[in-house]
Each structure stands twice: as C-alpha cells, then as structure tokens.
Short mmCIF file of C-alpha atoms and ligand atoms in Angstrom, two decimals:
data_model
loop_
_atom_site.label_atom_id
_atom_site.label_comp_id
_atom_site.label_asym_id
_atom_site.label_seq_id
_atom_site.Cartn_x
_atom_site.Cartn_y
_atom_site.Cartn_z
CA MET A 108 18.42 -16.96 20.70
CA SER A 109 18.11 -13.22 20.76
CA THR A 110 14.88 -11.36 20.58
CA PHE A 111 13.51 -7.89 20.06
CA LEU A 112 10.56 -5.90 21.14
CA LEU A 113 7.62 -5.72 18.88
CA GLU A 114 4.98 -3.02 19.44
CA VAL A 115 1.75 -2.69 17.58
CA VAL A 116 0.08 0.72 18.13
CA THR A 117 -3.11 2.21 16.86
CA PRO A 118 -4.80 5.54 17.70
CA GLU A 119 -6.78 3.79 20.24
CA ARG A 120 -4.61 1.39 21.99
CA LYS A 121 -1.40 -0.71 22.10
CA VAL A 122 -2.55 -3.99 20.57
CA TYR A 123 0.78 -5.77 21.19
CA ALA A 124 4.05 -5.50 23.16
CA GLN A 125 6.25 -8.50 23.35
CA ASP A 126 9.72 -9.91 22.97
CA VAL A 127 9.75 -12.04 19.77
CA ASP A 128 12.12 -13.98 17.77
CA MET A 129 11.05 -12.87 14.35
CA ILE A 130 8.26 -11.06 12.40
CA VAL A 131 7.20 -11.45 8.72
CA VAL A 132 5.38 -8.38 7.25
CA LYS A 133 3.94 -7.40 3.90
CA GLY A 134 5.58 -4.03 2.94
CA VAL A 135 4.36 -2.18 -0.07
CA ASN A 136 7.33 -3.41 -2.00
CA GLY A 137 7.09 -7.03 -0.81
CA GLU A 138 7.46 -9.34 2.15
CA LEU A 139 10.11 -8.64 4.61
CA GLY A 140 11.37 -10.71 7.32
CA ILE A 141 12.70 -9.06 10.33
CA LEU A 142 15.24 -10.70 12.76
CA PRO A 143 17.02 -9.18 15.75
CA ASN A 144 19.59 -6.44 14.88
CA HIS A 145 17.98 -5.58 11.53
CA ILE A 146 19.15 -2.19 9.90
CA PRO A 147 16.88 0.65 10.67
CA LEU A 148 14.12 1.24 8.22
CA VAL A 149 10.66 2.71 7.68
CA THR A 150 8.19 1.21 5.27
CA PRO A 151 4.43 1.49 4.64
CA LEU A 152 2.53 -1.73 5.09
CA LYS A 153 -0.09 -3.41 3.11
CA ILE A 154 -3.34 -4.49 4.71
CA ALA A 155 -2.18 -8.01 5.65
CA PRO A 156 -1.51 -10.39 8.50
CA VAL A 157 1.88 -9.98 10.36
CA THR A 158 3.40 -13.32 11.34
CA VAL A 159 5.10 -13.23 14.73
CA LYS A 160 7.46 -16.14 15.74
CA LYS A 161 7.99 -16.55 19.40
CA GLY A 162 9.72 -19.81 20.65
CA LYS A 163 7.73 -22.61 19.34
CA THR A 164 4.61 -20.69 18.65
CA THR A 165 3.57 -18.62 15.59
CA GLU A 166 0.85 -15.89 16.21
CA TYR A 167 -0.84 -13.67 13.64
CA ILE A 168 -1.93 -10.06 13.88
CA ALA A 169 -4.33 -8.37 11.50
CA VAL A 170 -2.65 -5.18 10.82
CA ASN A 171 -4.70 -2.76 8.48
CA GLY A 172 -2.10 -0.76 6.60
CA GLY A 173 0.04 1.75 8.44
CA PHE A 174 3.86 1.82 8.67
CA MET A 175 6.58 -0.26 10.30
CA GLU A 176 9.67 1.26 11.96
CA VAL A 177 12.60 -0.96 12.73
CA ARG A 178 14.78 0.83 15.29
CA LYS A 179 17.89 -0.57 16.83
CA ASP A 180 16.08 -1.49 19.92
CA LYS A 181 12.73 -2.41 18.76
CA VAL A 182 10.02 -2.51 16.11
CA VAL A 183 7.10 -0.34 16.21
CA ILE A 184 4.09 -0.91 13.86
CA LEU A 185 1.71 1.94 13.66
CA ALA A 186 -1.63 1.49 12.11
CA GLU A 187 -5.21 2.90 11.96
CA SER A 188 -6.45 -0.44 13.10
CA ALA A 189 -4.93 -3.81 14.24
CA GLU A 190 -6.43 -6.86 16.07
CA LEU A 191 -5.26 -9.93 17.57
CA PRO A 192 -7.36 -13.11 16.49
CA GLY A 193 -9.19 -13.35 19.78
CA ASP A 194 -10.31 -9.74 19.49
CA ILE A 195 -12.06 -10.21 15.87
CA ASP A 196 -15.73 -10.44 15.78
CA VAL A 197 -16.19 -12.75 12.76
CA ASN A 198 -19.87 -11.83 12.19
CA ARG A 199 -18.87 -8.09 11.96
CA ALA A 200 -15.96 -8.94 9.51
CA ARG A 201 -18.31 -10.99 7.40
CA ALA A 202 -21.14 -8.11 7.47
CA ALA A 203 -18.27 -5.70 6.49
CA LYS A 204 -17.07 -7.93 3.56
CA GLU A 205 -20.69 -8.25 2.15
CA ARG A 206 -21.23 -4.35 2.43
CA ALA A 207 -18.05 -3.66 0.75
CA GLU A 208 -18.74 -6.26 -2.10
CA GLN A 209 -22.15 -4.65 -2.57
CA ARG A 210 -20.60 -1.35 -2.78
CA LEU A 211 -18.10 -2.54 -5.37
CA ARG A 212 -21.00 -3.83 -7.56
CA ASP A 213 -22.74 -0.48 -7.29
CA ALA A 214 -19.90 2.05 -7.43
CA LYS A 215 -18.15 3.03 -10.61
CA LYS A 216 -14.33 2.13 -10.77
CA ASP A 217 -13.19 5.72 -10.93
CA GLU A 218 -15.22 6.80 -7.85
CA ILE A 219 -13.70 7.41 -4.47
CA ASP A 220 -16.48 5.18 -2.96
CA PHE A 221 -15.05 2.26 -5.17
CA ARG A 222 -11.46 2.75 -3.58
CA ARG A 223 -12.87 3.07 -0.06
CA ALA A 224 -14.98 -0.16 -0.70
CA GLU A 225 -11.72 -1.87 -1.92
CA LEU A 226 -9.98 -0.83 1.32
CA ALA A 227 -12.89 -2.04 3.36
CA LEU A 228 -13.00 -5.33 1.59
CA GLN A 229 -9.25 -5.92 2.18
CA ARG A 230 -9.71 -5.16 6.07
CA ALA A 231 -12.50 -7.54 6.44
CA MET A 232 -10.67 -10.30 4.33
CA ASN A 233 -7.52 -9.64 6.50
CA ARG A 234 -9.57 -10.24 9.57
CA LEU A 235 -11.31 -13.46 8.27
CA ASP A 236 -7.88 -14.62 7.11
CA ILE A 237 -6.47 -14.13 10.53
CA ILE A 238 -9.19 -16.28 12.17
CA THR A 239 -8.63 -19.10 9.67
CA LYS A 240 -4.96 -19.14 10.25
CA GLN A 241 -5.34 -19.99 13.91
P1 ATP B 397 -16.57 -1.90 10.13
O1 ATP B 397 -17.20 -1.60 8.79
O2 ATP B 397 -17.09 -3.31 10.57
O3 ATP B 397 -16.51 -0.99 11.31
P2 ATP B 397 -13.84 -1.16 9.42
O4 ATP B 397 -12.80 -2.12 8.57
O5 ATP B 397 -14.42 0.02 8.78
O6 ATP B 397 -14.98 -2.38 9.82
P3 ATP B 397 -11.81 0.04 11.05
O7 ATP B 397 -12.13 1.32 10.64
O8 ATP B 397 -10.59 -0.72 10.53
O9 ATP B 397 -13.21 -0.86 10.98
O10 ATP B 397 -11.83 -0.19 12.75
C1 ATP B 397 -12.54 0.66 13.51
C2 ATP B 397 -12.26 -0.05 14.99
O11 ATP B 397 -13.16 -1.21 15.02
C3 ATP B 397 -10.93 -0.48 15.10
O12 ATP B 397 -10.90 -0.31 16.71
C4 ATP B 397 -10.87 -1.99 14.89
O13 ATP B 397 -9.97 -2.63 15.68
C5 ATP B 397 -12.21 -2.35 15.16
N1 ATP B 397 -12.88 -3.45 14.38
C6 ATP B 397 -13.35 -3.29 13.11
N2 ATP B 397 -13.72 -4.51 12.64
C7 ATP B 397 -13.61 -5.52 13.52
C8 ATP B 397 -13.88 -6.80 13.79
N3 ATP B 397 -14.52 -7.58 12.72
N4 ATP B 397 -13.76 -7.25 14.95
C9 ATP B 397 -13.33 -6.65 16.07
N5 ATP B 397 -13.03 -5.26 15.94
C10 ATP B 397 -13.08 -4.79 14.72
#
C-alpha cells in the first residue's frame, strides 16, 4: 500500500513527520479523509483530533486549529499549537478547562473574552479527548 508524508508544524517545532497511510481531519466544512494522491487543497481546520492511520496502528494528534495543505508529495498541517498524546500534561489541560469554564460564566456572550474562553475551552477539551482515545 502506498503512503504519503504527513508533517505537523507549529511556530515552535515540528511535532510530527512520518509516512502514513491515511489521515482524517476536521476541516471547517466537515470531516475529510486524505489518502495518497489526493488532489491538492488548502483548508482551515477546527480545533480537533487528527486521526493518523499507519499500518495496523491508529494515532491521534491534538491539532489546535490552523490549516492543512495537501500537496502532490505530502500533507502539511500548520497550527499555533499541536501535541502528541505523550506530550500532553493532563493536569494543565484540566486546569485550563476549568479556567475557561469560569471565564465563560463570568463574561458576557458578546465580549471578546467570551470568544477567547470558548477557544481555550476547545483546546483543553481537545487535549483531554486525545488522552482518552489512547
Ligand atoms: P494553557 O492555558 O494551559 O497555556 P493554551 O491552550 O492557552 O493552554 P496554547 O496557547 O494552545 O495553550 O499553547 C501554548 C504552548 O503550550 C504550546 O507549545 C502547546 O503545545 C503547549 N501546551 C498547552 N497546553 C498543554 C498541555 N496541556 N500539555 C502540554 N503542552 C501544552
């Protein structure tokens, strides 16, 4: 079976670079499965796990928004932050979730703080989700 190179890159580091069989991502317009030789495309991503299939194994990467670029020879995911399950600090994610929930209770819906708290909550839930998937 053919494979393609998947790279997940943040401003800080290269989180992932391996040959994989297939990935499933959550684009802003819905879920997308990418196999080798997919037509080139660029799409913004939601804050959600990226599922990576490689041989008999399935891995998950917490990708916190950003973009996916499908090129002829590889797929590049660029995000502000992304973590593999082993890199996730559960207590930190739990604390971030609680902080965000508190802010959502305190802020008014039309405030920028409310939107920021919503996004922080999504990142924290995404990280916790990845850990339970393992
Ligand atoms: P926090 O409020 O805990 O900082 P955050 O969602 O605001 O969370 P980000 O801005 O998304 O954090 O990420 C900042 C940096 O910290 C990135 O390098 C990211 O990978 C890392 N990071 C954030 N939360 C965790 C976590 N729970 N475990 C491991 N690394 C994390």
